[in-house]
PDB file of C-alpha atoms in Angstrom:
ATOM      1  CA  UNK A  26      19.042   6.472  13.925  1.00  0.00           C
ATOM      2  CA  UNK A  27      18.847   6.273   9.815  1.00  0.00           C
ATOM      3  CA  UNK A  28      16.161   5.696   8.099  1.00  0.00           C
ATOM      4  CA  UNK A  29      16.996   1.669   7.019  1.00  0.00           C
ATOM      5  CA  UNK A  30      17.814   0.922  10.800  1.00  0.00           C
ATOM      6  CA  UNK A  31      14.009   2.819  11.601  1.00  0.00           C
ATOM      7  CA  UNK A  32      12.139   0.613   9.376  1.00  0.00           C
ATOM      8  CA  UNK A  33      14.034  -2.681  10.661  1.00  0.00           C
ATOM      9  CA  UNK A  34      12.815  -1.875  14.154  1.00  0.00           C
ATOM     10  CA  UNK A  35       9.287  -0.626  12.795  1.00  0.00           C
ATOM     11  CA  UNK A  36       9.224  -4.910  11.163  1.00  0.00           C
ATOM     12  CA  UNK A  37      10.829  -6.616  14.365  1.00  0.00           C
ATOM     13  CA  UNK A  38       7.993  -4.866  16.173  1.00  0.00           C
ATOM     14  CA  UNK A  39       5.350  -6.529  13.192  1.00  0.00           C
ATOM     15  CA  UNK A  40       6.818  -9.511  13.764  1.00  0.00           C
ATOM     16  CA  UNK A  41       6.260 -10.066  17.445  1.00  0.00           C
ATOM     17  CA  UNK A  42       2.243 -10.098  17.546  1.00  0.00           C
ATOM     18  CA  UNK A  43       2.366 -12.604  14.932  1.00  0.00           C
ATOM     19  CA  UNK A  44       5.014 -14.659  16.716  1.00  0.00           C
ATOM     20  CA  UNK A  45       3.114 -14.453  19.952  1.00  0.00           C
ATOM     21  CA  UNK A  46      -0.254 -15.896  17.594  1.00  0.00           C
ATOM     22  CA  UNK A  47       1.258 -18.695  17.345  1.00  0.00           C
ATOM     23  CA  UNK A  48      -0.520 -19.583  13.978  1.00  0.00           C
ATOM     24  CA  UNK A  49      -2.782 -17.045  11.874  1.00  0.00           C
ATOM     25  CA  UNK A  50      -4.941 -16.473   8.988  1.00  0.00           C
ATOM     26  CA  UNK A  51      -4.029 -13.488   7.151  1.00  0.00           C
ATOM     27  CA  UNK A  52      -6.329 -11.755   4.929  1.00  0.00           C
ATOM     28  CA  UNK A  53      -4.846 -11.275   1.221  1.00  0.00           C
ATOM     29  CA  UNK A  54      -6.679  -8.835   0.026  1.00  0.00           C
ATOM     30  CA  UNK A  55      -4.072  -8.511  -3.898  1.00  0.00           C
ATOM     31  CA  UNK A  56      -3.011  -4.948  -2.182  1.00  0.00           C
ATOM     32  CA  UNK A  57       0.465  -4.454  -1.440  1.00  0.00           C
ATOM     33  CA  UNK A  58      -0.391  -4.236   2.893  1.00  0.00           C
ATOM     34  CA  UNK A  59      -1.740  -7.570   2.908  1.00  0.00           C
ATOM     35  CA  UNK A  60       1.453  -8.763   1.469  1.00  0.00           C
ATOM     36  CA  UNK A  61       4.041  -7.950   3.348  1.00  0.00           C
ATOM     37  CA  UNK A  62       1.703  -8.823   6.237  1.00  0.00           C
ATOM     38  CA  UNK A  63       1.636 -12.504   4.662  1.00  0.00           C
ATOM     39  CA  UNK A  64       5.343 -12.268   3.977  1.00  0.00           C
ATOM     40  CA  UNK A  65       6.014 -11.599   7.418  1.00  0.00           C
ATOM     41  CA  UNK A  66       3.727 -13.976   8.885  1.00  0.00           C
ATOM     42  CA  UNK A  67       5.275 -17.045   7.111  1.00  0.00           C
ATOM     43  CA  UNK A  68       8.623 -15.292   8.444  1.00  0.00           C
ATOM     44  CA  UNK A  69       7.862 -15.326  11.764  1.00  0.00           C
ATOM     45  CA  UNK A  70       5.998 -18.716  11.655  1.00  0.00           C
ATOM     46  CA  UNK A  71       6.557 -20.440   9.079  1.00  0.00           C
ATOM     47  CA  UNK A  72       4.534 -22.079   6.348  1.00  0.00           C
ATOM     48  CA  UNK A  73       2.658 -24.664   7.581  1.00  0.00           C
ATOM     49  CA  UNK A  74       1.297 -22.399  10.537  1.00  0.00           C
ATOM     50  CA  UNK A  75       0.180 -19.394   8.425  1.00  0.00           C
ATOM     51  CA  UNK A  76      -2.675 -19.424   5.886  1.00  0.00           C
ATOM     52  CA  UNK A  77      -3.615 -17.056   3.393  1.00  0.00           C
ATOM     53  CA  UNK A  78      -7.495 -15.990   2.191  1.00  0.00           C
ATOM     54  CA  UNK A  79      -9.381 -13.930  -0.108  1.00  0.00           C
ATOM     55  CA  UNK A  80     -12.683 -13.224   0.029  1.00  0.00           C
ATOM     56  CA  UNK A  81     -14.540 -13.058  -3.399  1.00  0.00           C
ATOM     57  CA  UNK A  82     -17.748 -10.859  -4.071  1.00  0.00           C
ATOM     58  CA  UNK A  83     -18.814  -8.831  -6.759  1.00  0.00           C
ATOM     59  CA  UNK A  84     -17.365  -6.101  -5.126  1.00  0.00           C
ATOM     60  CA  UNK A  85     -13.737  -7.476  -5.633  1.00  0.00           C
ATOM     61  CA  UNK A  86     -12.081  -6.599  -8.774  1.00  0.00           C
ATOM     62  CA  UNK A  87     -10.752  -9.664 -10.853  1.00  0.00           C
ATOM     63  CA  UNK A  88      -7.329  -8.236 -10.879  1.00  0.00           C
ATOM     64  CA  UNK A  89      -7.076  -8.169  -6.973  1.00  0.00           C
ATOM     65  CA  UNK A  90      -7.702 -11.476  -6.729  1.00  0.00           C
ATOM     66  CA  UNK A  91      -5.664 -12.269  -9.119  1.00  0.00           C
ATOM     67  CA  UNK A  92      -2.732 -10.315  -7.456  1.00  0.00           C
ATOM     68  CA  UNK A  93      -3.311 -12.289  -4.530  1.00  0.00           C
ATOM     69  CA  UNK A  94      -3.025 -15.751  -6.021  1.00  0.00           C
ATOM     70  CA  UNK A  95       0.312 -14.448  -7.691  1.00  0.00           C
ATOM     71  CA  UNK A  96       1.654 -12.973  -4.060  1.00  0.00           C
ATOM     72  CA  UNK A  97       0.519 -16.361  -2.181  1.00  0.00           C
ATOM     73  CA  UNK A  98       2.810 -18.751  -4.956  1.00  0.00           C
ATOM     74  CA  UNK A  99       5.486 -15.831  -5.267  1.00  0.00           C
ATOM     75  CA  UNK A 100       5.691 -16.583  -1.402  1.00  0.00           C
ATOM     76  CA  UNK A 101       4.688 -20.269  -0.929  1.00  0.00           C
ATOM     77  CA  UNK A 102       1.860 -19.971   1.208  1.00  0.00           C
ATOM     78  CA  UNK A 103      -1.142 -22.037   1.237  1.00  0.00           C
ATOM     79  CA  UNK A 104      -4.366 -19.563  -0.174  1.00  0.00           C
ATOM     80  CA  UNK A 105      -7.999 -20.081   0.250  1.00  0.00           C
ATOM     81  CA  UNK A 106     -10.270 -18.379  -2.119  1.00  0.00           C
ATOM     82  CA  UNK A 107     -13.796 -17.901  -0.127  1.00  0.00           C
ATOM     83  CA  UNK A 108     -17.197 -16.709  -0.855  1.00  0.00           C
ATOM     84  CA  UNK A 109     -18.607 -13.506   1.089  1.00  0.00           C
ATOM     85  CA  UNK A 110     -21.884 -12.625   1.125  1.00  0.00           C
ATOM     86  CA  UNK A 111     -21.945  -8.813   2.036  1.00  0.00           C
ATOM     87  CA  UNK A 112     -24.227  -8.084  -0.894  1.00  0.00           C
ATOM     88  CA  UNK A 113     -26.901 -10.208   1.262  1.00  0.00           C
ATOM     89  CA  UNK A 114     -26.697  -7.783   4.349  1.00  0.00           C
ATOM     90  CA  UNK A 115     -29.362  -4.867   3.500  1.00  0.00           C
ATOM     91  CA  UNK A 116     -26.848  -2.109   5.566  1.00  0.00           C
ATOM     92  CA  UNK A 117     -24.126  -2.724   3.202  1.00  0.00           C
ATOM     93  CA  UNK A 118     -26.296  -2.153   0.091  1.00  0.00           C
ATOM     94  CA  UNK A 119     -27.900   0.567   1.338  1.00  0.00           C
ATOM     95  CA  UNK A 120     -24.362   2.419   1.296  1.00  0.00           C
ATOM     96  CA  UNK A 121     -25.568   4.954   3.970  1.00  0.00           C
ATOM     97  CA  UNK A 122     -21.823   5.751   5.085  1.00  0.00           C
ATOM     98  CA  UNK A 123     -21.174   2.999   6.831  1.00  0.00           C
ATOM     99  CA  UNK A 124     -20.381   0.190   4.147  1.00  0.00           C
ATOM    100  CA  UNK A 125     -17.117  -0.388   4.636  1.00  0.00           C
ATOM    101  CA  UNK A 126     -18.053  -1.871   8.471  1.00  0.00           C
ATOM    102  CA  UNK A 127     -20.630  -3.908   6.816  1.00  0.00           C
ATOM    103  CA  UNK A 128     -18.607  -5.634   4.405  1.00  0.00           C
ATOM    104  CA  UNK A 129     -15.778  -6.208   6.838  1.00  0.00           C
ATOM    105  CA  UNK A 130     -18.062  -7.914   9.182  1.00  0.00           C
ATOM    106  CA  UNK A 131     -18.973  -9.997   6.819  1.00  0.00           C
ATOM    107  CA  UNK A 132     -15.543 -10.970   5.864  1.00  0.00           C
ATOM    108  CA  UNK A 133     -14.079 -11.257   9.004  1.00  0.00           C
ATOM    109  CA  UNK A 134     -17.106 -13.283  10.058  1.00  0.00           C
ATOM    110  CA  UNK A 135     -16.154 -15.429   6.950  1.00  0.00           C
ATOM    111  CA  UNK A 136     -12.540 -15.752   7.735  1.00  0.00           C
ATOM    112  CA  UNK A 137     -13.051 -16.320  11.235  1.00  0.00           C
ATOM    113  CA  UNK A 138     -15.013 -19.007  10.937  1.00  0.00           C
ATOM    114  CA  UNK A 139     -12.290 -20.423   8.282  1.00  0.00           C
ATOM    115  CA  UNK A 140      -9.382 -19.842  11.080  1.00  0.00           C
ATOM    116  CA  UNK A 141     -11.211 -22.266  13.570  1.00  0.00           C
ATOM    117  CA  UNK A 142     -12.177 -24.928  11.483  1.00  0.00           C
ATOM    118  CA  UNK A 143      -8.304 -24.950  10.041  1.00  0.00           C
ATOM    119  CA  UNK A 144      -7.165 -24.536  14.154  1.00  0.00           C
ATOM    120  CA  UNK A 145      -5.290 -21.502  13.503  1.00  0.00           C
ATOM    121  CA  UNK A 146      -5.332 -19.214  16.550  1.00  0.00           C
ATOM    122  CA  UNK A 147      -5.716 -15.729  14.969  1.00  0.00           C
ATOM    123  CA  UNK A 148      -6.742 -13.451  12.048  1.00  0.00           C
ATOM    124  CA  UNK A 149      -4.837 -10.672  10.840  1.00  0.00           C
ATOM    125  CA  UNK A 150      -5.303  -7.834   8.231  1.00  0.00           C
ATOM    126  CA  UNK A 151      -2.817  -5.351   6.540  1.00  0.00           C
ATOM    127  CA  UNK A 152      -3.998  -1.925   8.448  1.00  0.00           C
ATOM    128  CA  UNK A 153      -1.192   0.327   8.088  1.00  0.00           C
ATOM    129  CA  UNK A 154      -0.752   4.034  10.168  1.00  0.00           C
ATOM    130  CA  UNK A 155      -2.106   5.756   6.847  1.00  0.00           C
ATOM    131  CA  UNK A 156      -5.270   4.346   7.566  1.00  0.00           C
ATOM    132  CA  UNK A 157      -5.808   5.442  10.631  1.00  0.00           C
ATOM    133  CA  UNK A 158      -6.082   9.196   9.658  1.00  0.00           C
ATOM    134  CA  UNK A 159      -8.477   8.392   7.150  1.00  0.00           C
ATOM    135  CA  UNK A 160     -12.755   7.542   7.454  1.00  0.00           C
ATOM    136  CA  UNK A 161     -12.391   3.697   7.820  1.00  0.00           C
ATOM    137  CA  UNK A 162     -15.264   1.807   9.654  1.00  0.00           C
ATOM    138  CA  UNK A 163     -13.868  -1.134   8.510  1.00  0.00           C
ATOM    139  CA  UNK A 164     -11.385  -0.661  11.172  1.00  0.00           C
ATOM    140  CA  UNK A 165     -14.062  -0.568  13.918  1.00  0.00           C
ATOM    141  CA  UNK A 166     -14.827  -3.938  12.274  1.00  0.00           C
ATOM    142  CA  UNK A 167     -11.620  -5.300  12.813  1.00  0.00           C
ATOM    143  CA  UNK A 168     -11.779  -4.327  16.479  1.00  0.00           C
ATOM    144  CA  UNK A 169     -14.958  -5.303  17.532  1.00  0.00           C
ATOM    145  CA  UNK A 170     -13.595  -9.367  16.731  1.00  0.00           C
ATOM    146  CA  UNK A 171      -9.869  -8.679  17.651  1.00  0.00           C
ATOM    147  CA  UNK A 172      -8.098  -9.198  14.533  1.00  0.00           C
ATOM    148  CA  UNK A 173      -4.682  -8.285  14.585  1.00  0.00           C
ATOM    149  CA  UNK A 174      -3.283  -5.431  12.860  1.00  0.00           C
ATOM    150  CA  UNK A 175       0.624  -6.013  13.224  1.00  0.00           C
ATOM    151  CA  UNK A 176       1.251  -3.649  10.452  1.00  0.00           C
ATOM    152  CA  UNK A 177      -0.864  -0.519  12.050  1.00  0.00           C
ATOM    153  CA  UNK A 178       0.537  -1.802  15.826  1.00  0.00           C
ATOM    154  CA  UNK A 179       4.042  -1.084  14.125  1.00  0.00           C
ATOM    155  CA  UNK A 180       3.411   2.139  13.173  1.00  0.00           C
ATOM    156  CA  UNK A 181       4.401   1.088   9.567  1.00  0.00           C
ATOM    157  CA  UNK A 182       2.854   3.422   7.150  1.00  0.00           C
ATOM    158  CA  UNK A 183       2.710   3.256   3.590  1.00  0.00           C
ATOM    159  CA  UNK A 184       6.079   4.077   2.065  1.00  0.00           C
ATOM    160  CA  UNK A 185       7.295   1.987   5.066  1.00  0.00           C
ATOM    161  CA  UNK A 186       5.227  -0.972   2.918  1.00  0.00           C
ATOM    162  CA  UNK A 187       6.324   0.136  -0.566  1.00  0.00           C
ATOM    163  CA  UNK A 188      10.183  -0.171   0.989  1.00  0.00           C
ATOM    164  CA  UNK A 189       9.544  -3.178   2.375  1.00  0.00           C
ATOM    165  CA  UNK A 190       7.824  -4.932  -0.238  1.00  0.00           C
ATOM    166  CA  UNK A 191      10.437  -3.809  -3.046  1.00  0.00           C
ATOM    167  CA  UNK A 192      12.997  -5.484  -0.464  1.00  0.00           C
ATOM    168  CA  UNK A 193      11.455  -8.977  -0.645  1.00  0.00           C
ATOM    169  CA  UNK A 194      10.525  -8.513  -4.234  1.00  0.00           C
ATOM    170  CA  UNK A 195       6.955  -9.156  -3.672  1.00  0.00           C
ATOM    171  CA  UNK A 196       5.030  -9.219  -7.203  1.00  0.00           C
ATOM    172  CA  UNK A 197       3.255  -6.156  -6.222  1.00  0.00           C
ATOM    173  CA  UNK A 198       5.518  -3.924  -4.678  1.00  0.00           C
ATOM    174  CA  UNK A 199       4.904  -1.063  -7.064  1.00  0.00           C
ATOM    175  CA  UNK A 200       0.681  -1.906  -7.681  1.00  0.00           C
ATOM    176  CA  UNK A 201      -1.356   1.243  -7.350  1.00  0.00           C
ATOM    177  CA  UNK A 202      -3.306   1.210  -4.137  1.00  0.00           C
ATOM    178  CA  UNK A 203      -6.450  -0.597  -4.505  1.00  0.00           C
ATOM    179  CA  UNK A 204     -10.291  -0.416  -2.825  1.00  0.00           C
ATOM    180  CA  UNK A 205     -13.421  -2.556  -3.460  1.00  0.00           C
ATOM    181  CA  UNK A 206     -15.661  -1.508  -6.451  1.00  0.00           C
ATOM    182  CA  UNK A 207     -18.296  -0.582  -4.191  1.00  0.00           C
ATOM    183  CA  UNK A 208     -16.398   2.347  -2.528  1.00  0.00           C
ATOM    184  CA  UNK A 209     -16.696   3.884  -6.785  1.00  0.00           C
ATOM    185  CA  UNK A 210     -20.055   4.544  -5.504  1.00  0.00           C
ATOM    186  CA  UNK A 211     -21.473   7.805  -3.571  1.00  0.00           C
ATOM    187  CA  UNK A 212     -23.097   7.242  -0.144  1.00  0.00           C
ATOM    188  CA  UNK A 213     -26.733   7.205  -0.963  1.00  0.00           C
ATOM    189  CA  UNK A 214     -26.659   5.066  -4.104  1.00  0.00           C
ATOM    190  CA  UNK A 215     -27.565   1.604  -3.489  1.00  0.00           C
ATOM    191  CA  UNK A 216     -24.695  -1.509  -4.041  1.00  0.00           C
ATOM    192  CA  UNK A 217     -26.024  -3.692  -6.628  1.00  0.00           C
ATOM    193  CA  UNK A 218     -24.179  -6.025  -8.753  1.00  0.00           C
ATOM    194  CA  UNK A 219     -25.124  -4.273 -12.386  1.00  0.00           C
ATOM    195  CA  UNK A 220     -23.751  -0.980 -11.029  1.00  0.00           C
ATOM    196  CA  UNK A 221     -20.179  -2.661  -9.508  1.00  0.00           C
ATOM    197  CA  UNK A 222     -20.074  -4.567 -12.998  1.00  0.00           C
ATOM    198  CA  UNK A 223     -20.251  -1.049 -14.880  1.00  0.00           C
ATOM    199  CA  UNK A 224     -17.253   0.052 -12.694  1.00  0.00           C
ATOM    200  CA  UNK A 225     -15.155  -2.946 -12.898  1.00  0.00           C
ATOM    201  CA  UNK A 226     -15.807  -2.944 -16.964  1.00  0.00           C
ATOM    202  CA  UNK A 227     -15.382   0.839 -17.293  1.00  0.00           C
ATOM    203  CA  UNK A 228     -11.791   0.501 -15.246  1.00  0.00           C
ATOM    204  CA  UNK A 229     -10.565  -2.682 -16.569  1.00  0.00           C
ATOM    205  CA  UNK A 230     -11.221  -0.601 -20.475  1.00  0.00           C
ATOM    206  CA  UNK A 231      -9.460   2.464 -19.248  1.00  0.00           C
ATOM    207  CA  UNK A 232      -6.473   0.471 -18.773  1.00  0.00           C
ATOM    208  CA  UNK A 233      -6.741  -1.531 -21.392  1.00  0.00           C
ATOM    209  CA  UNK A 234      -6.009   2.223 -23.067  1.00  0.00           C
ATOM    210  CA  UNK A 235      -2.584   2.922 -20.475  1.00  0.00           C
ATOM    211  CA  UNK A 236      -4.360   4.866 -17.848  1.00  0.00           C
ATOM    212  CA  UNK A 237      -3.429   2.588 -15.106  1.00  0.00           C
ATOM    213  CA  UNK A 238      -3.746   4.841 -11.546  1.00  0.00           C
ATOM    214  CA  UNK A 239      -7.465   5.431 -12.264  1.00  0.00           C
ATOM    215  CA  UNK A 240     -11.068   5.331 -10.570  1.00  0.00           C
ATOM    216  CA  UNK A 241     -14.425   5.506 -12.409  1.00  0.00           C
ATOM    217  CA  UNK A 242     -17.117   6.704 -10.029  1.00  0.00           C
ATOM    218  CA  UNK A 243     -20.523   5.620 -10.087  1.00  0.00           C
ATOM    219  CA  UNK A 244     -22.764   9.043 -10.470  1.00  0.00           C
ATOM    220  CA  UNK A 245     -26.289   7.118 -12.341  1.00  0.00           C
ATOM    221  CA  UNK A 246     -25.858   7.788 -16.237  1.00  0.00           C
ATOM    222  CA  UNK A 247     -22.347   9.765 -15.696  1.00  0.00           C
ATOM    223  CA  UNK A 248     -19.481   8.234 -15.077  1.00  0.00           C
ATOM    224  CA  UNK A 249     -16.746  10.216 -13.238  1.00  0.00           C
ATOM    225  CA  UNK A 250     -13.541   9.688 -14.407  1.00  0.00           C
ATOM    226  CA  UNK A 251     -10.323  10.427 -12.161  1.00  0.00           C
ATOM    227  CA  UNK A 252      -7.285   9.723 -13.469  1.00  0.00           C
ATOM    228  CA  UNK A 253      -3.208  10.354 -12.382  1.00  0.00           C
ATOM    229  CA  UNK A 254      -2.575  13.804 -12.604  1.00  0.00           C
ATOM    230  CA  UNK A 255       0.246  13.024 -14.764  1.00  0.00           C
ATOM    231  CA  UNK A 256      -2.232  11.566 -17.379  1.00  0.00           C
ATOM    232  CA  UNK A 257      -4.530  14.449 -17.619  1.00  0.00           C
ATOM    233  CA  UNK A 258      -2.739  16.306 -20.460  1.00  0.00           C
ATOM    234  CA  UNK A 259      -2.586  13.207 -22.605  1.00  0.00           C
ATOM    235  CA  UNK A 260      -6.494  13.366 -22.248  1.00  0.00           C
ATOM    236  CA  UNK A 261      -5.923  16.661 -24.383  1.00  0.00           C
ATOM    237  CA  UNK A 262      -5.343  13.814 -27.644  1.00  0.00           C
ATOM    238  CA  UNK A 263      -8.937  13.975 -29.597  1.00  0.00           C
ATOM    239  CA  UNK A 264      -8.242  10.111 -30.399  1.00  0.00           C
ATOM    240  CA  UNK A 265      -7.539   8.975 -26.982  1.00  0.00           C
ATOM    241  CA  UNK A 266     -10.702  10.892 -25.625  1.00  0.00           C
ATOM    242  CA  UNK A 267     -12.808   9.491 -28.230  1.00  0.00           C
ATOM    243  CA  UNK A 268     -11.463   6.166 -27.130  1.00  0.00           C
ATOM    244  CA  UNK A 269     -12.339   6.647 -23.753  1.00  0.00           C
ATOM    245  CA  UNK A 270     -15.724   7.441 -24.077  1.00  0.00           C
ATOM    246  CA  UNK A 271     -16.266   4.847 -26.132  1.00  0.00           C
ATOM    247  CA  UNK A 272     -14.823   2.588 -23.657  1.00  0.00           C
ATOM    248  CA  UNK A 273     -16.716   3.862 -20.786  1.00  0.00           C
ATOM    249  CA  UNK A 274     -19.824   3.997 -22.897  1.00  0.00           C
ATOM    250  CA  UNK A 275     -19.552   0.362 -23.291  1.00  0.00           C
ATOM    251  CA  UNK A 276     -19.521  -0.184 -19.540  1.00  0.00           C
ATOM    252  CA  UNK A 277     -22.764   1.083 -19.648  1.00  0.00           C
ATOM    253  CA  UNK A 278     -22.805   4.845 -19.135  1.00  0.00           C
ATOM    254  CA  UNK A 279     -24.271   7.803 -20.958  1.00  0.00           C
ATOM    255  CA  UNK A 280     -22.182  10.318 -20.337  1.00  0.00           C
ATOM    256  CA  UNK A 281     -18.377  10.687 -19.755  1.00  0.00           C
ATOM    257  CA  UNK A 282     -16.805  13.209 -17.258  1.00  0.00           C
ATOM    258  CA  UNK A 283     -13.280  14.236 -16.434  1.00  0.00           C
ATOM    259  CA  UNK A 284     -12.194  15.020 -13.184  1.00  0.00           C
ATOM    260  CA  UNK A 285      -9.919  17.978 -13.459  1.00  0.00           C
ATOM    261  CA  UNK A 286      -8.590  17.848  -9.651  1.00  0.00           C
ATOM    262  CA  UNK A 287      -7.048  14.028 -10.951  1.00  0.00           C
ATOM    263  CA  UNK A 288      -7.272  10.779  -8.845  1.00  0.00           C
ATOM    264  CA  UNK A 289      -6.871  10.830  -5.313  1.00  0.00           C
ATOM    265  CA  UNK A 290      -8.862   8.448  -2.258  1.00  0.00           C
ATOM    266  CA  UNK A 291     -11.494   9.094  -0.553  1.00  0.00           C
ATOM    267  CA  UNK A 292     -12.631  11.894  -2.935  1.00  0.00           C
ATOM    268  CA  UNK A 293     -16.497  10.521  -2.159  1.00  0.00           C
ATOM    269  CA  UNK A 294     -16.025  10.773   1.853  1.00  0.00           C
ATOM    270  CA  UNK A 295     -17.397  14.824   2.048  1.00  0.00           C
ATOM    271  CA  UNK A 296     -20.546  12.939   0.763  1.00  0.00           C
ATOM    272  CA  UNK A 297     -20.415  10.898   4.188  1.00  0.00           C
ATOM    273  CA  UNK A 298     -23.059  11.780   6.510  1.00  0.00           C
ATOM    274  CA  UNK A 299     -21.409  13.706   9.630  1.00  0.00           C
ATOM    275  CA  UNK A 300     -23.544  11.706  11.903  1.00  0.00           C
ATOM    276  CA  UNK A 301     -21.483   8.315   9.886  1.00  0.00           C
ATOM    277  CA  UNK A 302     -18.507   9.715  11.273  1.00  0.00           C
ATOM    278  CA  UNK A 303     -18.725   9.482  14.800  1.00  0.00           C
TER     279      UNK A 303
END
């Protein structure tokens, strides 16, 4: 079996769980997951049985939501924009490992309740097989009120999305992967909305200056910068580091640190609590 003919039977077997829905809410999240997910929903059901949602905190960058608006008109589907209120739950701001479940309580929760008022029979998220191998309570989340994970029930992992999503010319097929702002900040340090602002501001700068596969993490005063691997030599240029400093400084940090080992996810989960893991 080739590779093309692999990844064809991988999306027939995506498409059956949302077939068998009968109608669903799928939640856009401006990643590329969530997208093909939506563009395979509206495939297998069509429009007027499939609706798309955000879910808009402080914790979600501007540009994700604005990805998702693009992907939900690129594709013709109809797209709620909803409030969650996971900075109201005290677990998720105390950020003592288990955040992630916290905030996807909430916006299932949300979207749930959005689903039934609108009739639709199911909710479904983008979970791909990368994410299994990784720490994701968000996942336990998902399972705990059923939503469907057609994606992650396919076995479809990430370059499985990328080839997908490049094949139906989605507007984000080539986005760097994306996370909440909140998951910038190390287990232990309270989620408030000053602290996700200084993120967003310090990231949205840094790519205002080219660095675009980035993450600033939240350390107090310091700001630890991770960038693409490929980008760290350019940070050799005395101009361009001035002008990251004095971007980052702006965001409201003191001090300015590189990460030699580059940008990668997850690089905050060793912080996790063991006991968080289970």
């Amino acid at each position: 079996m080739n590779v093309r003919s692999e990844l064809e039977n991988k999306r027939d077997l995506a498409l059956r769980p949302l077939r068998d829905a009968g109608s669903v809410l799928v939640a856009l999240s401006g990643g590329v997951d969530s997208a093909v997910l939506l563009a395979l929903a509206l495939e297998a059901l069509g429009p007027r049985r499939v609706l798309a949602a955000t879910g808009r905190s402080p914790s979600l960058p501007a540009a994700d939501l604005e990805a998702a608006s693009r992907v939900a008109v690129a594709l013709g589907a109809r797209h709620r924009i909803v409030e969650t209120r996971e900075l109201e739950r005290p677990a998720y701001r105390a950020n003592a490992g288990d955040r992630c479940y916290h905030c996807r309580s909430e916006l299932f929760e949300v979207l749930a309740g959005l689903a039934r008022r609108d009739g639709l029979a199911a909710l479904a998220y983008g979970a791909i097989l990368d994410d299994a191998g990784d720490f994701r309570p968000g996942m336990r989340a998902a399972a705990e009120r059923r939503v469907l994970a057609p994606l992650l029930e396919a076995r479809i992992t990430k370059q499985d999305v990328r080839e997908l999503a490049a094949g139906m010319a989605l507007p984000v097929a080539d986005r760097p992967a994306a996370a909440c702002l909140a998951s910038r900040l190390p287990v232990g340090t309270a989620v408030t909305p000053e602290r996700l602002s200084q993120v967003e501001r310090a990231e949205a700068a840094l790519r205002g200056l080219g660095l675009e596969r980035l993450r600033v993490r939240h350390h107090g005063d310091v700001a630890r910068i991770e960038v693409d691997p490929g980008d760290l030599d350019r940070l050799l240029d005395r101009g361009l580091r001035a002008r990251v400093v004095e971007a980052v400084r702006g965001a409201g940090f003191r001090f300015v640190a590189l990460d030699l080992e580059g940008y990668r996810t997850g690089s905050l989960n060793p912080l996790i609590p063991t006991v968080n893991k289970s």
